[in-house]
Amino acid sequence: MNRLLCTLLLCLLAWTVQGEELTARVDRTRLDAGETLELTLESTDPAPPGKPDLGPLEAHFEVLGTRQVNRPGGTGGESPGTIQWLVTLQPRHPGQLTIPPLRLGDRQTQAIVLHVRESEVDSDPARLAPVFIDASLDRESTYVQAQVVLTLRIYHSVSLYDDSSLSPLQMADARIEALGAPRTYETSVNGVRHGVIEMRYAVFPQRSGQLLIPAQAFTATEVSRLPDRDGLLPFGPHSGRQIRVESPAIPLTVKAKPAEYPADAPWLPARSLVLNESWSPAPEQARAGESLTRHLTLRADGLSGAQLPPLAGPPVEGLRRYPEQPQLASQAGERGLIGSREEREALVPTRDGRIELPAQEVLWWNTAHDRLERTRLPARTLTVAENPALAEEQPQPIAALRPPPWQALWAWQLASSLLFCTTLLGFALWWRARRQPAVLRSAAGWPSPRLLDDLRRACQANDTQATRQALDAWARQQPETLAAMAARFVPLSDALDGLNGALYSESGQRWQGEDLWQAIRDLPPAQDADTARERSQLPPLYPR
């Protein structure tokens, strides 16, 4: 018993230690020489054994400061508490630098790769003003409607009040989207420590030719450090001088769409493009009359979600499609916007057997390698299994109902004999009926009024499941099938499509049953039904 208890305690201790993690992340992975970045070390151990060992950072980084933040866990133990160490680092030299794994007890972090560029600001000795702006583009030329990233950096070696403002970036021939919130950090310019406010924009030119990125004006109030007459430092929100600086205007060359790009395809200039699909349930489980949900996702690096084209394919025989509203999204990354488009549609096979889905292909222009690319999903064959619930309602093939020639001759002879006998019997009954008074016979039996009333109440309640059950019960009492009625009456066919869309759609479309009930009420009778009804309303030819 003691051995078992010790074993359970050891397993519990091992599981607890395994659940504790030490992770590392940085606020950005691309920066200029002399800039600072923030490294965050996070531990899920509520009582860590000391502090992380920062010694491996000394080789390539200068540690400017470290502070610890304790974050308590949620109530009831739903989320454990964490401890964070925020470390401010400055790279010692440009190049590709690696933050090595850092240890805390018996756990360590993963390595992080940084790209440190040569600082362009240090090369300009004229930039010694206390506040100045640097503007740059990630490329000097681009294609029309392709993305170019504009980066604005405001450098200040003096303290500023929080009343600073930047003029809005507006261009008549380009669409502009901000890439996240402004970032702040520190850097060294000509040996002087500067604070930096960085803002990034995604610019999409809408015409080819030469385009000029306009200058941006930055205004702020410098914090005054001079004492007043009484020898006291000034106090108040406007106790310093006003500063106004402008960024340089930048020319941009915009190229037209290449001539080899197909004219009938949507123009998609992107750095990369990925097309994926998923199914629920798996396509191997397809059955006739049951819904499959196909999920298509298109992601493009360098385009917004609004620029991505629809993914709907051509109609497929033997397959009904009920698409949902597409979901568009745009996410800001380190290299600009990443747009995505997600489409879902319910696919309902109307028969069993093999159904061929065509290949899905998207044409796009690779701006990184300057060439035409094709991203495609291969064609797929759905092997639809037979549904026993629908097999009873399917009519038999005409070939199966056609008898052999000798059986057809025998059937005609039997039919002629029966016709001769019934004709004689009819004349005899007619002669006998002439001497008896006419008595109206009751009308032929029609579907129960209760079934029609159940269908009406289900439609008025907008209940899809109850309406489908009541509709099937009512249709079984009709002289023709529901498919035949929908084929000869278009409003009923449209109403049934709306009902099926609400039943098979994954998002649960809101359905109104008034159209279906109105179609049932306006359904014209079939020719055979009209003849039977007229005969039922006339006096019997041979009354008893």
mmCIF file of C-alpha atoms in Angstrom, residues 19 43 135 156 161 163 176 223 242 250 258 273 286 333 503:
data_model
loop_
_atom_site.group_PDB
_atom_site.id
_atom_site.type_symbol
_atom_site.label_atom_id
_atom_site.label_comp_id
_atom_site.label_asym_id
_atom_site.label_seq_id
_atom_site.Cartn_x
_atom_site.Cartn_y
_atom_site.Cartn_z
ATOM 1 C CA GLY A 19 3.056 21.421 -16.631
ATOM 2 C CA SER A 43 7.053 31.332 -16.076
ATOM 3 C CA ALA A 135 10.226 58.103 -43.549
ATOM 4 C CA HIS A 156 13.208 62.984 -30.054
ATOM 5 C CA TYR A 161 4.168 66.249 -23.506
ATOM 6 C CA ASP A 163 -0.332 66.476 -26.646
ATOM 7 C CA ILE A 176 -4.098 53.393 -47.014
ATOM 8 C CA VAL A 223 8.950 69.958 -21.657
ATOM 9 C CA GLN A 242 5.964 74.266 -29.608
ATOM 10 C CA ILE A 250 9.017 59.978 -51.065
ATOM 11 C CA PRO A 258 1.932 42.601 -66.662
ATOM 12 C CA LEU A 273 -0.904 32.910 -51.418
ATOM 13 C CA ALA A 286 -21.117 11.085 -48.148
ATOM 14 C CA GLY A 333 2.080 41.445 -39.660
ATOM 15 C CA LEU A 503 -32.314 22.518 -42.821
#
